[in-house]
C-alpha cells in the first residue's frame, strides 16, 4: 500500500488536506492522525470492514475494542443507547480533551468496533486538526493508538511513519502530541463510575466532578485472579525492545543500585540506558541517560516517556533501568504505563 503523508503546518490553511483525509475514511480507508494525547489510527467507526482493517494494520487482537472519536457532544445520542447525566457533567469539565467515557452502545455501532462488547468507548479530542478531520470523516472515527500492537504509542509523526508506512492509506503529520500519554478512561455503565485507565485527567479531577469513583485495582499492579476491565490493559504494552526494570526506593539507594547493575551489564557487553529526571541526570554511567524533565514537573514526565522509550530502540539499547514516580496525580498514569512497559519487572530496595 502506498501511504500518503500529509504535513499540517501551523498558520497554513489545512482544510483541503483534511477534507481529502476525511474522504479516505468515508471510502473505507484508514488514516493516522494527531490528537492531544497520542496519534490515532482512524477508520469509520460505523463500518465493520474499516475496524477490521485497523486491527490488521496494528496486528492487534480483535477482542480489544477501539475508541470512537467524535467532534461534538450530540454525536453521543447516535452511538449510545443511554447517555446518563454524569456524561454531561464529565463533558462540561473535560471535553473536548483527554478523557474517554464508556457507554452502552446503540445498534449503529458494529461489534467489530467494540471487540464484541455491548458497550462503546467515546472520546471528543481537543486537538483542532483531529476535530476537523473527524468532522470531514463523517463524525465517528474509531481509533486506537497508531503503533504496532505492543509498542509505545507514537507521540510524533516520525514514529507513526515507522510503524504505519505501507499499512495506512494516509498519515497526517501534525507535530508533537501535547500530552504524550493516552486518555483517561472512565466507565459509566456500572453501578458507580469506574476509572479503567489513568491519564492526564486524574482520579482526583474525576472525584471532584463525580463524587465517587471506583478504581480498577489492576491499573497499578498485578492483582491475582482479576482481569483488567478495559480489555486492552491485559496485554503487555508500550514495551521498548530492550529489557526494562523499574527501581523503587530512596534516591541514593536507587542511584547506587542502578549504577551497580549498569556496570554488570556493561561488563557483559550490553548497551545500557537509564530513565531519570534532571536532578539525577549526572549520576549514572550508562551508554544513554535520558531525563524526562524536572521531578516536580509531572506533565513533562508524562509527555516525554513514550518518546524516550522509542529513542532507546533507535539507539539499540538492550538493558534499561528506570526510576519510579508518585502513584497519584498525573504520575499515576506514568507509573501505569511504565509498569506495563516493564512487564511488571520491579525491584523494591
Ligand atoms: O488517547 C487515547 O485514548 C488514544 C487516542 C488515539 O485517542 N487512543 C487509545 O486507544 O489509546 P487504544 O486503542 O490504544 O486504547 C483503548 C483502550 C484499550 O485498553 C481498550 O481495551 C479500552 O480502551 N476500551 C475500548 N472500548 C472499551 C469498552 N467498551 N470497555 C472497556 N474498555 C474499552
Ligand atoms: Mg494503544
XYZ file of C-alpha atoms and ligand atoms in Angstrom:
383
model
C 0.000 0.000 0.000
C 1.242 3.476 -0.864
C 0.835 5.704 2.213
C 0.248 9.393 1.594
C 1.977 11.659 4.137
C 0.059 14.889 4.801
C 2.013 17.659 6.571
C -0.028 20.166 8.571
C 1.824 23.435 9.163
C 0.772 25.972 11.767
C -0.643 29.132 10.298
C -1.366 27.498 6.929
C -4.822 26.513 5.762
C -5.136 22.766 6.188
C -8.809 22.456 5.314
C -8.306 20.936 1.856
C -5.886 18.310 3.151
C -8.196 17.298 5.983
C -11.163 17.075 3.613
C -9.160 14.673 1.496
C -8.183 12.624 4.572
C -11.828 12.601 5.710
C -12.871 11.310 2.298
C -10.433 8.384 2.614
C -12.249 7.385 5.831
C -15.669 7.741 4.170
C -14.407 5.452 1.389
C -13.495 2.773 3.947
C -9.763 3.531 4.243
C -7.618 4.108 7.342
C -5.723 7.288 8.269
C -3.330 8.039 11.155
C -3.989 11.442 12.721
C -2.680 13.602 15.572
C -4.573 14.148 18.826
C -3.516 15.972 22.013
C -2.790 12.623 23.723
C -1.080 10.366 21.154
C -1.516 9.705 17.412
C -4.522 7.568 16.471
C -5.094 5.146 13.590
C -8.583 6.045 12.364
C -11.310 4.346 10.385
C -15.078 4.782 10.004
C -16.432 3.543 13.372
C -19.749 2.559 11.801
C -18.154 0.453 9.066
C -17.199 -3.074 10.218
C -14.657 -3.563 7.454
C -12.803 -0.360 8.455
C -12.429 -1.649 12.017
C -11.109 -4.949 10.680
C -8.518 -3.036 8.654
C -7.391 -1.209 11.795
C -6.864 -4.463 13.706
C -4.936 -5.870 10.780
C -2.696 -2.824 10.370
C -1.832 -2.802 14.085
C -1.524 -6.561 14.449
C -3.949 -6.177 17.334
C -6.114 -8.925 18.850
C -9.698 -8.275 17.763
C -11.135 -8.663 21.292
C -9.516 -5.342 22.169
C -12.141 -2.644 21.499
C -11.497 0.676 19.730
C -12.304 4.180 20.977
C -14.847 6.115 18.879
C -13.789 9.738 18.382
C -16.474 12.390 17.932
C -16.383 16.121 17.235
C -19.494 17.261 19.089
C -21.340 16.154 22.223
C -24.636 15.391 20.499
C -22.985 12.633 18.456
C -23.281 10.584 21.661
C -27.026 10.182 21.077
C -26.341 8.344 17.811
C -23.912 5.778 19.146
C -25.007 5.288 22.784
C -28.275 3.716 23.903
C -28.123 5.655 27.174
C -26.454 8.968 27.994
C -26.549 9.320 31.792
C -26.486 12.799 33.426
C -22.948 12.147 34.630
C -21.843 12.205 30.972
C -22.931 15.826 30.708
C -21.037 16.689 33.893
C -17.877 14.986 32.593
C -18.240 16.684 29.238
C -18.659 20.122 30.824
C -15.486 19.559 32.847
C -13.170 17.705 30.449
C -14.428 17.701 26.824
C -13.076 18.355 24.366
C -9.996 16.746 25.909
C -8.062 13.699 27.093
C -10.948 11.717 28.591
C -12.657 8.602 27.202
C -16.048 7.553 28.557
C -17.654 4.089 28.265
C -21.388 3.931 27.465
C -23.914 1.266 26.484
C -23.744 1.148 22.697
C -26.541 1.707 20.221
C -27.258 -0.651 17.322
C -25.429 1.681 14.953
C -22.053 0.671 16.338
C -20.864 -2.666 14.927
C -19.385 -5.308 17.225
C -16.265 -5.215 15.059
C -15.596 -1.762 16.538
C -16.324 -2.700 20.169
C -14.468 -6.017 20.180
C -17.768 -7.846 20.655
C -18.830 -5.773 23.696
C -22.251 -4.163 24.236
C -20.502 -1.001 25.384
C -18.672 1.677 23.426
C -15.742 3.921 24.398
C -16.114 7.545 23.238
C -13.705 10.469 23.187
C -14.072 14.062 21.996
C -10.479 15.246 21.424
C -9.431 18.895 21.727
C -6.765 18.948 19.000
C -8.129 21.233 16.243
C -6.675 19.051 13.461
C -8.311 15.969 14.998
C -11.648 17.771 15.320
C -11.738 18.921 11.691
C -10.599 15.521 10.451
C -13.342 13.722 12.433
C -15.937 16.147 11.119
C -14.841 15.606 7.491
C -14.696 11.850 8.065
C -18.407 11.762 8.895
C -18.299 12.304 12.669
C -17.408 8.844 14.043
C -13.771 7.804 13.830
C -12.700 4.574 15.530
C -9.075 4.850 16.541
C -6.599 3.033 18.718
C -3.136 4.477 19.197
C -1.229 4.423 15.888
C 1.508 1.981 16.937
C 2.080 -1.636 16.024
C 0.426 -3.593 18.843
C 2.665 -3.809 21.916
C 4.979 -0.903 21.030
C 4.996 2.514 22.757
C 2.218 4.793 21.480
C 3.562 7.353 18.979
C 3.727 10.985 20.097
C 5.137 12.362 16.833
C 4.738 11.594 13.124
C 8.229 10.072 12.807
C 7.189 7.085 14.928
C 3.798 6.771 13.237
C 5.581 6.573 9.888
C 7.980 3.982 11.322
C 5.064 1.724 12.345
C 2.350 2.515 9.775
C 4.055 3.388 6.495
C 2.651 0.915 3.963
C -0.142 -0.132 6.370
C -2.348 3.011 6.400
C -3.778 4.901 3.423
C -2.539 8.215 4.823
C -0.681 9.686 7.801
C -1.405 13.248 8.934
C 1.702 14.844 10.457
C 0.539 17.443 12.986
C 3.730 17.755 15.049
C 4.349 16.606 18.623
C 1.488 15.484 20.882
C 0.873 17.965 23.681
C 0.105 15.419 26.420
C 2.034 12.364 25.249
C 0.026 9.681 27.137
C -3.294 8.126 26.155
C -6.577 9.423 27.538
C -8.035 8.620 30.942
C -10.837 6.014 30.623
C -13.890 6.090 32.882
C -16.744 3.575 32.670
C -20.278 4.895 33.249
C -22.089 1.610 32.571
C -21.757 0.116 36.066
C -23.408 0.992 39.380
C -20.863 3.693 40.045
C -18.283 5.282 37.740
C -15.028 3.358 37.462
C -11.570 4.501 36.395
C -10.213 1.895 33.948
C -7.072 3.648 32.689
C -5.329 6.595 34.408
C -4.283 9.578 32.286
C -3.880 13.347 32.224
C -7.371 13.774 33.725
C -6.601 12.379 37.172
C -8.558 10.305 39.695
C -8.636 13.420 41.888
C -10.081 15.505 38.982
C -12.788 12.895 38.340
C -13.738 12.693 42.010
C -14.336 16.434 42.117
C -16.907 16.122 39.335
C -18.457 12.714 40.054
C -18.234 12.464 43.851
C -17.487 8.772 43.945
C -15.150 6.980 41.563
C -14.150 3.326 41.905
C -10.775 2.284 40.567
C -9.998 -0.864 38.601
C -7.461 -2.388 41.005
C -5.341 -3.780 38.210
C -4.180 -0.353 36.992
C -1.184 -0.210 39.299
C -0.124 -3.792 39.527
C -0.977 -7.412 39.057
C -3.960 -8.453 41.175
C -4.345 -12.207 41.326
C -7.460 -13.579 39.648
C -8.561 -10.182 38.394
C -8.652 -9.190 34.737
C -8.430 -5.535 33.832
C -11.869 -4.156 32.916
C -10.504 -2.408 29.821
C -9.649 -5.456 27.687
C -6.581 -3.768 26.184
C -4.986 -3.284 29.585
C -4.302 -7.001 29.962
C -1.730 -7.069 27.167
C 1.952 -6.213 27.561
C 2.214 -2.778 26.126
C 4.378 0.209 25.443
C 7.383 -2.064 25.525
C 10.787 -0.929 24.258
C 12.892 -3.592 22.548
C 15.378 -3.530 25.459
C 14.824 -5.167 28.821
C 13.273 -2.597 31.205
C 13.334 -2.789 35.032
C 11.781 -0.306 37.480
C 13.710 0.519 40.654
C 11.879 1.846 43.718
C 13.408 3.195 46.914
C 15.237 6.156 48.456
C 17.048 8.261 45.897
C 20.628 7.408 46.914
C 19.904 3.694 47.147
C 18.241 3.757 43.721
C 21.215 5.514 42.088
C 23.689 3.138 43.738
C 21.708 0.034 42.770
C 21.210 1.109 39.160
C 24.904 2.002 38.747
C 25.938 -1.420 40.094
C 23.584 -3.110 37.609
C 24.844 -0.924 34.767
C 28.442 -1.995 35.447
C 27.392 -5.648 35.377
C 25.563 -5.174 32.089
C 28.468 -3.242 30.545
C 30.924 -5.955 31.590
C 28.692 -8.411 29.804
C 28.993 -6.260 26.683
C 25.397 -4.954 26.726
C 24.293 -1.443 25.704
C 22.679 0.284 28.687
C 20.139 3.043 29.308
C 18.608 4.867 32.276
C 15.370 6.837 32.598
C 15.732 9.570 35.193
C 14.914 13.225 35.902
C 17.020 16.395 35.583
C 18.124 16.195 39.219
C 19.838 12.811 38.790
C 20.866 13.016 35.134
C 24.564 13.421 36.018
C 24.651 10.462 38.417
C 24.616 7.476 36.063
C 27.278 5.774 33.959
C 25.008 4.313 31.257
C 25.547 4.485 27.480
C 22.374 6.550 27.241
C 20.924 8.589 30.129
C 17.532 10.147 29.417
C 15.848 12.716 31.610
C 12.073 13.086 31.433
C 12.257 16.601 32.901
C 12.233 18.105 36.396
C 10.977 15.708 39.068
C 8.307 18.224 40.117
C 7.007 18.605 36.527
C 4.705 15.600 36.253
C 3.278 16.843 32.942
C 6.719 16.865 31.304
C 7.497 13.426 32.735
C 4.275 12.022 31.274
C 4.788 13.776 27.933
C 8.344 12.524 27.374
C 8.040 8.879 28.458
C 6.933 7.236 25.196
C 9.375 9.287 23.124
C 12.247 8.215 25.371
C 11.250 4.535 25.128
C 11.283 4.817 21.329
C 14.663 6.613 21.354
C 16.216 3.716 23.253
C 15.052 1.461 20.431
C 16.625 3.819 17.862
C 19.913 3.630 19.783
C 19.860 -0.146 20.146
C 19.815 -0.044 23.966
C 19.472 -3.554 25.421
C 19.272 -3.093 29.202
C 17.244 -0.222 30.709
C 16.647 0.838 34.310
C 14.116 3.466 35.326
C 13.462 5.461 38.457
C 9.889 5.494 39.790
C 7.337 8.246 40.319
C 4.401 9.078 42.603
C 1.278 6.920 42.473
C -1.200 9.797 42.416
C -1.994 12.726 40.113
C -0.744 12.527 36.524
C 2.189 10.392 37.710
C -0.278 7.584 38.334
C -0.656 7.346 34.549
C 3.111 7.467 34.003
C 3.601 4.642 36.526
C 0.795 2.596 34.937
C 2.487 2.810 31.505
C 5.958 2.162 32.939
C 4.721 -0.965 34.715
C 3.295 -2.307 31.503
C 6.399 -1.385 29.535
C 8.496 -3.242 32.128
C 6.145 -6.228 32.122
C 5.845 -5.513 35.902
C 9.566 -6.142 36.426
C 10.318 -4.114 39.513
C 12.970 -4.011 42.262
C 11.989 -2.680 45.675
C 15.013 -1.521 47.695
O -5.769 8.914 23.988
C -6.294 7.913 23.533
O -7.222 7.335 24.107
C -5.772 7.383 22.172
C -6.080 8.449 21.130
C -5.785 7.986 19.735
O -7.403 8.882 21.255
N -6.351 6.131 21.861
C -6.033 4.976 22.513
O -6.646 3.831 22.033
O -5.272 4.934 23.451
P -6.167 2.363 22.394
O -6.931 1.500 21.482
O -4.697 2.269 22.310
O -6.669 2.120 23.839
C -8.047 1.963 24.081
C -8.301 1.301 25.391
C -7.973 -0.184 25.376
O -7.338 -0.543 26.592
C -9.378 -0.795 25.282
O -9.438 -2.082 25.825
C -10.208 0.210 26.047
O -9.702 1.432 25.668
N -11.642 0.146 25.652
C -12.168 0.489 24.457
N -13.501 0.237 24.436
C -13.818 -0.255 25.653
C -15.037 -0.716 26.242
N -16.174 -0.696 25.579
N -14.978 -1.161 27.525
C -13.805 -1.157 28.209
N -12.625 -0.743 27.687
C -12.626 -0.310 26.430
Mg -2.748 1.706 22.467
